[in-house]
XYZ file of C-alpha atoms in Angstrom:
642
model
C 0.011 -0.160 -0.077
C 2.987 1.860 0.428
C 3.956 2.343 -2.810
C 0.637 3.498 -4.217
C 0.824 6.616 -2.257
C 3.669 7.588 -3.051
C 3.867 11.840 -4.147
C 5.102 10.600 -7.496
C 5.289 13.901 -9.667
C 2.440 13.999 -12.404
C 2.400 16.689 -13.737
C 4.521 19.487 -14.400
C 4.490 22.692 -12.621
C 1.965 25.063 -14.398
C 3.616 28.415 -15.119
C 0.733 29.891 -15.583
C -0.719 29.182 -12.617
C -2.346 32.088 -10.591
C -0.107 32.791 -7.586
C -0.625 34.666 -4.097
C 3.299 36.725 -3.058
C 3.058 36.128 0.133
C 6.931 35.262 0.919
C 5.643 34.961 4.549
C 9.132 33.043 5.615
C 10.835 35.954 3.938
C 8.951 38.440 4.679
C 9.680 36.949 8.990
C 13.565 37.102 7.872
C 15.609 37.800 5.991
C 19.342 36.662 4.935
C 21.360 38.529 7.072
C 18.299 38.396 10.020
C 18.896 34.306 8.963
C 22.556 34.505 9.590
C 22.147 36.072 13.165
C 19.050 33.645 14.549
C 20.254 30.365 12.839
C 21.605 28.631 15.964
C 25.093 26.947 14.852
C 24.733 23.107 13.894
C 27.351 22.535 16.912
C 24.788 23.729 19.745
C 21.949 23.020 17.101
C 19.618 19.647 19.446
C 16.280 19.479 19.617
C 15.674 15.838 21.042
C 17.963 13.980 23.440
C 21.241 12.133 22.733
C 21.590 9.376 25.047
C 19.184 7.067 26.470
C 19.442 8.595 29.769
C 17.280 11.201 28.109
C 14.978 8.934 25.598
C 13.262 8.195 29.431
C 12.426 11.436 29.939
C 10.772 11.578 26.878
C 9.109 8.654 25.469
C 6.865 5.685 27.824
C 8.388 2.193 28.832
C 5.777 1.276 26.159
C 7.179 3.841 23.653
C 10.997 2.842 24.501
C 10.771 -1.099 24.344
C 8.963 -1.428 20.836
C 12.230 1.114 19.462
C 13.820 -1.619 20.482
C 11.656 -4.708 19.901
C 12.722 -3.124 16.109
C 15.800 -1.764 16.249
C 16.698 -6.187 17.302
C 14.160 -7.650 13.993
C 16.515 -5.529 12.227
C 19.846 -6.974 13.709
C 20.727 -9.947 11.920
C 21.886 -10.787 7.963
C 23.076 -8.340 5.104
C 23.020 -5.255 3.913
C 21.798 -5.495 0.456
C 22.558 -4.810 -3.024
C 20.976 -3.307 -5.257
C 21.861 -4.768 -8.368
C 21.370 -3.205 -11.907
C 18.795 -5.406 -13.632
C 16.640 -4.171 -10.280
C 17.102 -0.964 -11.291
C 16.478 -1.441 -14.777
C 12.835 -3.135 -13.365
C 11.427 0.331 -14.333
C 12.541 1.295 -17.473
C 12.592 -1.952 -18.632
C 8.607 -3.099 -17.421
C 7.373 0.019 -15.829
C 7.748 -1.925 -12.631
C 9.050 0.107 -9.119
C 8.035 -2.384 -6.923
C 11.525 -4.450 -6.482
C 13.905 -1.536 -6.504
C 11.504 0.352 -3.683
C 11.325 -3.160 -1.904
C 15.675 -3.143 -1.369
C 16.156 0.532 -1.045
C 12.946 1.355 0.770
C 13.542 -1.730 3.270
C 17.566 -0.918 4.053
C 16.129 2.814 5.149
C 13.534 1.723 6.925
C 15.808 -0.401 8.460
C 19.153 1.943 8.994
C 15.904 3.947 11.132
C 15.175 0.950 13.582
C 18.763 0.365 14.419
C 19.558 3.884 15.037
C 16.845 4.808 17.380
C 16.782 1.219 19.088
C 20.460 2.629 19.502
C 19.241 5.487 20.858
C 16.987 5.151 23.222
C 18.918 1.756 24.686
C 22.502 2.998 24.982
C 24.885 -0.195 24.582
C 26.625 -0.424 21.363
C 25.001 -3.745 20.371
C 23.201 -1.637 17.127
C 26.424 -0.503 16.197
C 27.832 -2.971 14.089
C 24.509 -2.988 12.215
C 24.196 0.650 11.814
C 27.950 0.577 10.201
C 26.868 -1.688 7.189
C 23.532 0.278 6.698
C 25.403 3.272 6.580
C 28.196 2.150 4.358
C 26.349 0.221 2.093
C 23.364 3.088 1.615
C 26.847 5.360 0.539
C 28.093 2.894 -1.664
C 24.818 3.685 -3.188
C 24.864 4.903 -6.806
C 21.677 6.632 -6.800
C 19.425 7.569 -3.042
C 16.817 8.267 -5.156
C 13.517 5.837 -6.296
C 14.044 4.659 -10.306
C 10.755 6.108 -11.581
C 12.700 9.797 -10.999
C 16.074 8.853 -13.541
C 14.027 11.024 -16.066
C 15.446 13.950 -13.924
C 19.091 13.279 -15.206
C 21.318 14.511 -17.777
C 20.878 10.809 -18.887
C 17.482 10.181 -19.217
C 16.637 7.326 -17.270
C 17.372 3.544 -17.137
C 20.666 3.460 -14.732
C 22.241 5.817 -12.557
C 25.230 8.406 -14.231
C 27.262 8.781 -11.184
C 28.529 12.136 -12.386
C 25.142 13.433 -11.743
C 23.891 12.945 -8.715
C 19.473 14.087 -9.272
C 17.954 15.522 -6.023
C 14.480 13.776 -4.954
C 11.958 12.559 -3.294
C 14.044 9.692 -1.796
C 17.636 11.413 -2.202
C 16.816 14.084 -0.372
C 14.850 12.007 2.817
C 18.296 9.435 2.611
C 20.608 12.283 3.880
C 18.087 13.458 6.150
C 17.896 9.461 7.410
C 21.811 9.010 8.316
C 22.171 12.636 8.779
C 19.731 11.352 11.706
C 22.102 9.069 12.243
C 25.117 11.336 12.786
C 23.590 12.955 15.066
C 21.691 10.679 17.699
C 25.194 7.456 17.378
C 27.555 10.231 16.447
C 30.049 9.585 18.994
C 29.327 6.552 18.962
C 30.346 5.194 15.311
C 33.621 7.957 15.952
C 34.911 5.235 18.124
C 34.489 2.956 15.483
C 36.482 5.037 13.052
C 36.276 8.777 12.326
C 36.346 8.097 8.424
C 31.851 7.033 9.035
C 31.361 10.212 10.061
C 33.238 11.981 7.459
C 31.812 9.465 4.594
C 28.235 10.808 5.668
C 29.034 15.087 5.520
C 30.590 13.616 1.676
C 27.990 11.478 -0.024
C 25.055 14.172 1.724
C 27.314 17.054 0.652
C 27.371 15.608 -3.232
C 24.608 14.220 -4.158
C 22.657 17.399 -2.418
C 24.093 20.149 -1.231
C 26.093 21.162 -4.302
C 23.319 19.926 -6.978
C 20.885 22.102 -4.970
C 23.007 25.280 -5.365
C 22.729 25.192 -9.048
C 19.014 22.967 -9.332
C 16.317 23.782 -12.092
C 14.635 21.122 -11.845
C 10.883 20.467 -12.749
C 9.997 20.011 -9.517
C 11.235 23.766 -8.264
C 9.369 25.092 -11.044
C 12.363 24.941 -13.231
C 14.061 27.519 -11.662
C 10.598 30.137 -12.193
C 10.052 32.089 -8.843
C 6.268 32.150 -10.289
C 6.208 28.531 -11.717
C 3.277 26.407 -9.037
C 4.237 24.251 -6.742
C 3.956 20.422 -6.165
C 4.198 18.409 -3.026
C 7.697 17.014 -3.498
C 9.012 20.872 -2.715
C 8.452 20.877 0.235
C 8.035 17.563 1.482
C 11.955 17.679 -0.406
C 12.126 20.938 2.107
C 11.541 19.226 4.820
C 14.414 17.104 4.466
C 17.072 19.030 3.059
C 16.293 22.008 6.077
C 17.518 18.702 8.332
C 20.983 16.892 6.587
C 21.514 21.168 6.244
C 20.440 21.823 10.168
C 22.367 18.626 11.354
C 24.910 18.613 8.951
C 26.186 21.664 7.320
C 28.850 23.232 9.807
C 29.832 25.752 8.049
C 28.266 29.431 8.633
C 27.380 31.262 6.122
C 26.353 27.767 3.418
C 24.208 26.617 6.127
C 22.703 30.224 6.227
C 22.332 30.059 2.336
C 20.474 25.966 2.572
C 18.339 27.508 5.662
C 17.196 30.630 2.535
C 17.077 28.324 -0.120
C 14.096 26.591 1.830
C 12.563 29.413 3.055
C 11.795 30.752 -0.910
C 10.947 27.607 -1.905
C 8.143 26.211 0.559
C 7.277 29.697 -0.284
C 6.244 28.861 -3.165
C 4.663 26.308 -2.483
C 2.499 28.551 -0.288
C 2.088 31.357 -3.278
C 0.357 28.725 -5.309
C -2.038 27.083 -2.204
C -5.564 29.025 -2.311
C -6.221 31.608 0.713
C -8.192 28.082 2.088
C -4.635 26.152 1.406
C -6.738 23.112 0.171
C -4.705 20.475 -0.867
C -6.080 19.355 -4.439
C -4.467 16.191 -5.133
C -6.674 15.120 -2.597
C -6.262 14.379 1.369
C -3.779 11.235 1.221
C -1.370 13.712 -0.101
C -2.553 16.716 2.376
C 0.265 14.548 4.755
C 3.592 14.971 2.098
C 2.133 19.071 0.604
C 1.028 21.079 3.642
C 2.249 17.964 6.970
C 5.800 18.872 5.010
C 4.993 22.371 5.763
C 4.537 21.898 8.802
C 8.066 19.575 9.077
C 9.519 23.374 7.628
C 8.069 25.314 10.533
C 8.465 22.916 13.296
C 12.262 22.685 11.459
C 12.623 26.583 11.565
C 11.003 27.320 15.118
C 13.089 25.170 16.631
C 16.240 26.227 14.367
C 15.860 30.148 14.866
C 14.380 29.720 18.722
C 11.502 30.476 17.736
C 12.232 33.785 15.707
C 10.723 31.927 12.681
C 7.120 31.506 13.481
C 3.874 31.569 10.522
C 1.644 30.024 11.889
C -0.227 32.456 13.279
C -0.644 32.867 9.401
C -3.994 32.475 7.735
C -2.321 30.119 5.920
C -1.098 28.205 7.087
C -3.641 27.966 9.663
C -6.340 26.767 6.631
C -4.501 24.213 4.952
C -4.062 23.104 9.161
C -7.458 23.099 8.821
C -8.002 20.788 5.330
C -7.423 17.660 7.498
C -10.635 17.538 9.199
C -12.884 19.325 6.482
C -13.225 16.272 4.226
C -13.536 14.085 7.249
C -16.257 11.449 6.878
C -16.407 9.181 9.210
C -13.445 6.909 10.764
C -10.205 6.760 8.519
C -12.280 7.500 5.551
C -12.375 11.115 3.486
C -13.229 12.859 1.015
C -10.884 11.446 -1.816
C -9.977 13.078 -5.305
C -7.796 12.442 -7.623
C -4.426 9.776 -7.013
C -6.061 9.442 -3.493
C -7.020 6.736 -0.928
C -10.498 6.723 0.625
C -9.138 5.493 4.239
C -6.158 6.609 5.613
C -4.651 7.046 9.027
C -3.111 10.687 10.340
C -0.663 10.788 12.888
C -2.351 12.272 15.812
C 0.556 13.692 16.916
C 1.219 15.463 14.201
C -1.757 16.178 13.914
C -2.689 17.975 17.750
C 1.277 19.871 17.589
C -0.523 21.042 13.850
C -3.568 22.614 15.698
C -1.915 24.179 19.094
C 0.851 25.829 16.976
C -1.912 27.340 14.211
C -4.297 28.379 17.921
C -7.342 25.777 16.268
C -8.771 24.307 19.103
C -10.646 22.136 16.407
C -7.949 20.285 14.942
C -5.747 19.940 17.748
C -9.417 17.533 19.574
C -9.696 15.821 16.002
C -5.250 14.457 16.861
C -6.746 14.167 20.234
C -10.132 12.113 18.538
C -7.226 10.538 15.869
C -4.896 9.210 18.525
C -8.171 7.167 20.991
C -9.702 5.699 18.137
C -6.180 4.805 15.839
C -3.233 4.937 18.853
C -0.359 6.304 18.225
C 1.877 3.387 15.367
C 5.475 4.106 14.730
C 5.976 4.213 11.339
C 10.169 4.138 10.221
C 9.162 5.306 6.359
C 9.756 8.832 5.464
C 9.074 11.268 7.381
C 11.833 10.718 10.158
C 11.680 14.042 10.986
C 8.025 14.402 11.697
C 7.745 11.022 13.358
C 11.282 12.529 15.893
C 8.977 16.708 16.478
C 5.549 13.862 17.374
C 6.929 11.995 19.634
C 8.475 15.030 21.518
C 4.233 15.033 22.308
C 3.277 11.738 22.722
C 3.055 12.018 27.355
C 0.204 15.505 26.095
C -0.857 13.446 24.013
C -2.057 10.481 26.545
C -3.146 12.562 28.477
C -5.623 14.729 27.136
C -9.376 13.452 26.074
C -10.394 13.469 23.035
C -12.685 16.013 22.154
C -13.850 16.585 18.492
C -16.889 16.712 16.416
C -16.861 16.284 12.980
C -18.113 19.463 11.253
C -21.615 19.427 9.742
C -20.645 22.459 7.021
C -16.967 23.251 4.519
C -16.342 25.062 1.426
C -12.944 25.414 0.506
C -13.605 27.361 -2.813
C -10.030 27.595 -4.339
C -10.581 23.751 -5.897
C -14.601 24.306 -5.029
C -15.397 21.690 -2.371
C -17.799 20.930 -0.816
C -19.213 18.781 2.118
C -22.401 18.248 4.630
C -23.546 15.952 6.657
C -26.893 15.984 7.024
C -29.523 13.979 9.261
C -29.875 10.201 9.231
C -25.656 9.359 9.013
C -25.979 11.366 4.553
C -22.872 12.075 3.920
C -22.374 13.931 1.042
C -19.600 16.117 -0.584
C -19.121 17.667 -4.422
C -16.498 19.886 -6.501
C -15.844 21.175 -9.672
C -12.660 22.599 -10.303
C -10.990 21.594 -13.608
C -8.532 18.960 -15.061
C -5.518 20.346 -14.841
C -5.053 19.495 -11.189
C -1.816 18.084 -9.899
C -2.169 14.041 -9.046
C -5.845 14.723 -12.067
C -8.992 12.034 -13.109
C -11.178 13.519 -14.813
C -14.275 13.719 -11.868
C -14.866 17.936 -12.681
C -19.270 17.934 -10.944
C -17.958 13.747 -9.050
C -20.517 13.654 -5.482
C -19.812 10.617 -3.017
C -22.262 9.658 -0.424
C -21.309 7.451 2.123
C -23.924 7.134 5.860
C -22.736 6.711 8.227
C -19.042 6.191 8.000
C -19.498 3.536 5.792
C -19.680 3.948 1.970
C -22.416 3.788 -0.229
C -21.904 6.295 -3.478
C -17.303 6.451 -4.044
C -14.721 8.039 -5.786
C -12.382 4.641 -6.769
C -9.710 6.228 -6.249
C -6.264 5.465 -7.178
C -4.264 2.451 -8.041
C -0.730 1.109 -7.585
C 1.468 3.091 -9.263
C 3.943 1.850 -11.986
C 4.839 3.587 -15.693
C 2.156 3.798 -17.477
C 0.693 5.937 -14.324
C 2.803 9.262 -15.089
C 2.914 8.836 -19.165
C 0.876 8.620 -22.631
C -1.390 6.478 -21.450
C -2.483 7.928 -17.747
C -6.279 8.687 -18.542
C -6.494 4.038 -20.614
C -6.426 3.084 -16.528
C -10.087 3.523 -16.862
C -9.945 4.883 -12.854
C -8.831 7.761 -13.824
C -11.438 8.233 -16.836
C -14.957 10.238 -15.504
C -17.253 7.317 -16.958
C -15.317 5.240 -13.764
C -16.078 8.843 -11.488
C -20.077 9.583 -10.458
C -20.415 11.863 -14.631
C -22.402 11.459 -17.764
C -20.501 9.829 -20.991
C -21.980 12.146 -23.196
C -22.426 11.166 -27.046
C -20.222 8.566 -26.458
C -17.634 11.425 -25.568
C -15.769 10.871 -22.296
C -13.944 14.525 -19.858
C -10.308 15.411 -20.754
C -7.728 16.081 -19.207
C -6.269 19.482 -18.828
C -7.167 22.933 -17.392
C -9.525 24.192 -20.391
C -11.790 21.055 -18.788
C -13.144 21.895 -15.853
C -16.861 23.699 -14.364
C -17.839 27.071 -15.568
C -20.445 28.775 -13.483
C -20.236 27.669 -10.122
C -22.030 28.967 -6.898
C -22.329 27.327 -3.592
C -24.645 29.434 -0.731
C -25.540 27.407 2.254
C -28.108 28.126 5.016
C -29.191 26.183 8.239
C -31.987 24.059 6.341
C -28.694 23.336 3.684
C -26.719 23.178 0.831
C -26.269 23.734 -2.594
C -23.586 23.541 -5.344
C -23.939 24.248 -8.976
C -21.954 23.984 -11.776
C -22.022 24.311 -15.685
C -19.936 20.708 -17.182
C -20.393 21.485 -20.205
C -17.165 22.942 -20.844
C -15.378 19.574 -19.448
C -16.801 17.792 -22.072
C -14.645 18.122 -26.102
C -16.745 20.251 -28.667
C -17.550 16.719 -29.548
C -19.940 16.211 -27.004
C -22.017 18.263 -27.984
C -23.467 19.749 -25.183
C -23.986 23.178 -25.348
C -25.289 23.614 -21.244
C -24.735 20.868 -18.019
C -26.050 22.335 -15.142
C -25.890 20.399 -12.015
C -26.060 21.189 -9.447
C -25.711 19.011 -5.903
C -28.979 19.970 -3.577
C -27.986 18.927 0.727
C -30.631 19.254 2.909
C -30.052 19.419 6.785
C -33.667 17.092 7.580
C -31.358 14.861 5.224
C -32.432 13.934 1.761
C -29.838 14.582 -1.166
C -30.841 15.645 -4.854
C -29.031 15.615 -7.906
C -29.966 17.496 -10.684
C -28.780 17.555 -14.778
C -30.495 20.554 -16.637
C -28.868 19.412 -19.919
C -29.231 21.223 -23.806
C -27.058 19.697 -26.345
C -25.575 21.232 -30.238
C -28.022 18.459 -31.763
C -29.230 15.878 -29.295
C -28.234 12.991 -26.952
C -28.389 10.181 -29.288
C -26.697 8.564 -26.579
C -26.364 9.172 -22.777
C -25.289 6.834 -19.326
C -25.308 8.625 -16.060
C -22.314 6.320 -14.217
C -22.782 5.561 -10.955
C -19.756 3.972 -8.518
C -19.771 2.234 -5.794
C -18.700 -0.666 -3.281
C -20.972 -3.839 -1.571
C -23.908 -4.696 -1.618
C -26.541 -3.135 -4.327
C -29.657 -4.197 -5.948
C -30.995 -2.505 -9.399
C -34.054 -5.039 -9.712
C -36.742 -2.560 -9.204
C -37.087 0.110 -11.608
C -36.829 3.447 -10.322
C -34.606 1.900 -7.002
C -31.276 1.485 -6.274
C -30.295 0.133 -3.055
C -26.742 0.460 -2.065
C -26.349 -1.745 1.257
C -23.355 -1.041 3.295
C -21.814 -3.713 5.164
C -22.805 -3.100 8.198
C -26.395 -3.737 6.504
C -27.633 0.266 6.629
C -29.404 0.813 3.542
C -29.447 4.186 1.371
C -31.972 3.757 -1.882
C -31.153 6.399 -4.955
C -34.371 7.030 -6.888
C -34.429 7.489 -11.377
C -36.786 7.912 -13.771
C -37.707 4.024 -15.257
C -39.139 5.872 -17.375
C -36.287 7.643 -19.121
C -33.255 5.657 -17.679
C -32.808 1.685 -17.896
C -30.671 0.662 -15.674
C -27.247 -1.968 -15.568
C -24.605 -3.168 -13.148
C -21.058 -4.542 -13.640
C -18.837 -5.560 -11.845
C -14.591 -4.178 -12.031
C -12.153 -7.838 -12.669
C -8.886 -6.316 -11.108
C -6.802 -8.360 -12.817
C -4.282 -6.058 -13.255
C -1.312 -4.786 -11.541
C -2.544 -1.557 -11.351
C -5.966 -2.764 -9.683
C -3.827 -4.579 -6.865
C -4.065 -1.200 -4.765
C -7.670 -1.238 -5.552
C -8.351 -4.210 -3.514
C -5.799 -3.219 -1.010
C -8.230 0.293 -0.724
C -10.953 -1.141 -0.319
C -10.652 -4.244 0.972
C -11.325 -6.431 -1.237
C -14.859 -5.589 -1.614
C -16.793 -5.444 -5.153
C -16.662 -2.124 -6.896
C -19.506 -1.946 -9.163
C -20.749 0.400 -12.104
C -24.128 1.464 -11.976
C -24.552 2.860 -15.869
C -28.660 4.216 -16.115
C -28.263 4.851 -19.809
C -30.522 6.292 -21.770
C -33.527 5.302 -23.704
C -34.678 7.928 -26.118
C -32.481 10.441 -28.096
C -33.654 13.739 -26.766
C -31.787 17.420 -26.456
C -33.060 19.222 -23.858
C -33.636 17.689 -20.909
C -34.275 18.035 -17.042
C -33.116 14.812 -15.362
C -32.726 14.477 -11.351
C -31.383 11.585 -8.926
C -32.902 11.435 -4.874
C -31.175 9.648 -2.249
C -32.748 9.451 1.567
C -30.651 7.007 4.132
C -34.236 4.367 4.918
């Protein structure tokens, strides 16, 4: 599952996207000011560096888990990364063998370092040394799927052209924390070990970043909109800089570069702070901004602090605004329907921004899910989370989901109704990062369980981010809750989106309206398709499509995606049943529509991720097919819980 949810580069940053030049960090502190307030490398001690220190911070139960995890990683060599495994992605599109191998090595090293740090008896040192040396000997620290970043192209890595991707930066941070936590112990083995760590991080990360103009940086254009790669990489780059770079001028310049890139990412967000890539990627985009802000605040003794800014507060609040129930969240694009956010991180974010609802959400998540030690990717975040464990364990879980939300920049509505009904819908466009062609889509849950769904994304392969992306059915509008018009589906690109978008809400309910005509190609012959989603607080959802063809709708299909049991035997009625037995009815006009259903046969490598996302439930597409051609029509569907 982890492989399928990673935020890899889908679309290059949009040079034409509208940015808001907030530049919050640069306004908070210029380069000269940073030089004065930045704590030196030798003096920066954000976390305990001894077993005694950790014993004051971590409960015995957590330290026992960390030691047990380290013990599980003691035996066996750190494997080499064969050229043939690296070539998998180029040869057949498979990235799993390579990533299982390299991610496994880094996870193992991290577990060993934490175990040695909290125990302090020296029994993990040799294994840690092997891990550091093995990773240092690798030609490339990034993902094989990202070799397109190097000048020599994809296939095998060019040792003379190290490039900075998500996992090269993450590797640098991993090694930097090893240096921080057990540096003196490494020196007792050989002073060459820590020298090797700096040498490799400097040549692979620090030096390339001095002049880097990667696509994920906007190709050097500070007016470009950046995706989640920017804060994710900056959180790890900044970690490595703060821990390893001793030379004062370089250290300051590198930190300032991280501030500038983070600013550019924030500038690309709308004022509502919404994550256009969906809640799965919130942890990799906005969540990594938190990591950057935590590091900056710590390394400047609190002199850099922008948690009070409205955009930061809104960016944080997004995650609970799109919460449905349990571990279900409103998924769009490549986001998955379920996720388990890190409770301590969310609680800390709420505390820093002064958002009591978010702080309560973190407490609630901890009460329901407990604290899971991830051992993957966001290791700096995990360390800050450690510092919050005592407080979150001692705080009551008080949280109530919000009733309604409207996020205007991504044009997403959320509404919670009587009888356990929940509906979300969005307008937007089909040029988003991690895009699916899904303008006008809606989802319905009841009692926190899925009814009408966005099936989400499958396992990532080479096809996912290629010209074949929209040959994968789950990325297309025909497999979202949308119409297929005269045999035509929605098209991808910024030009294909909703117009005339309007949202209104009062105590009786909420309504989102939009015109979907421009989301379809001209060949579809749609002159107007005005969709309205009305959510009545009393417990009724009404979808109304008021549409007009250029000439005639000779064929028309309204698609509806669901998981689990569904009954279409009664004309005019579709009955959905959740795993818990709750039923939801969708009423349609049987005089206008014929109905059929098809179970999706999940057999391809990409579809393996869908099986896991939905816990091997049956994914079904229901098709309402127009019986007779029309030119102008009003179609209505009502949804109620029974």
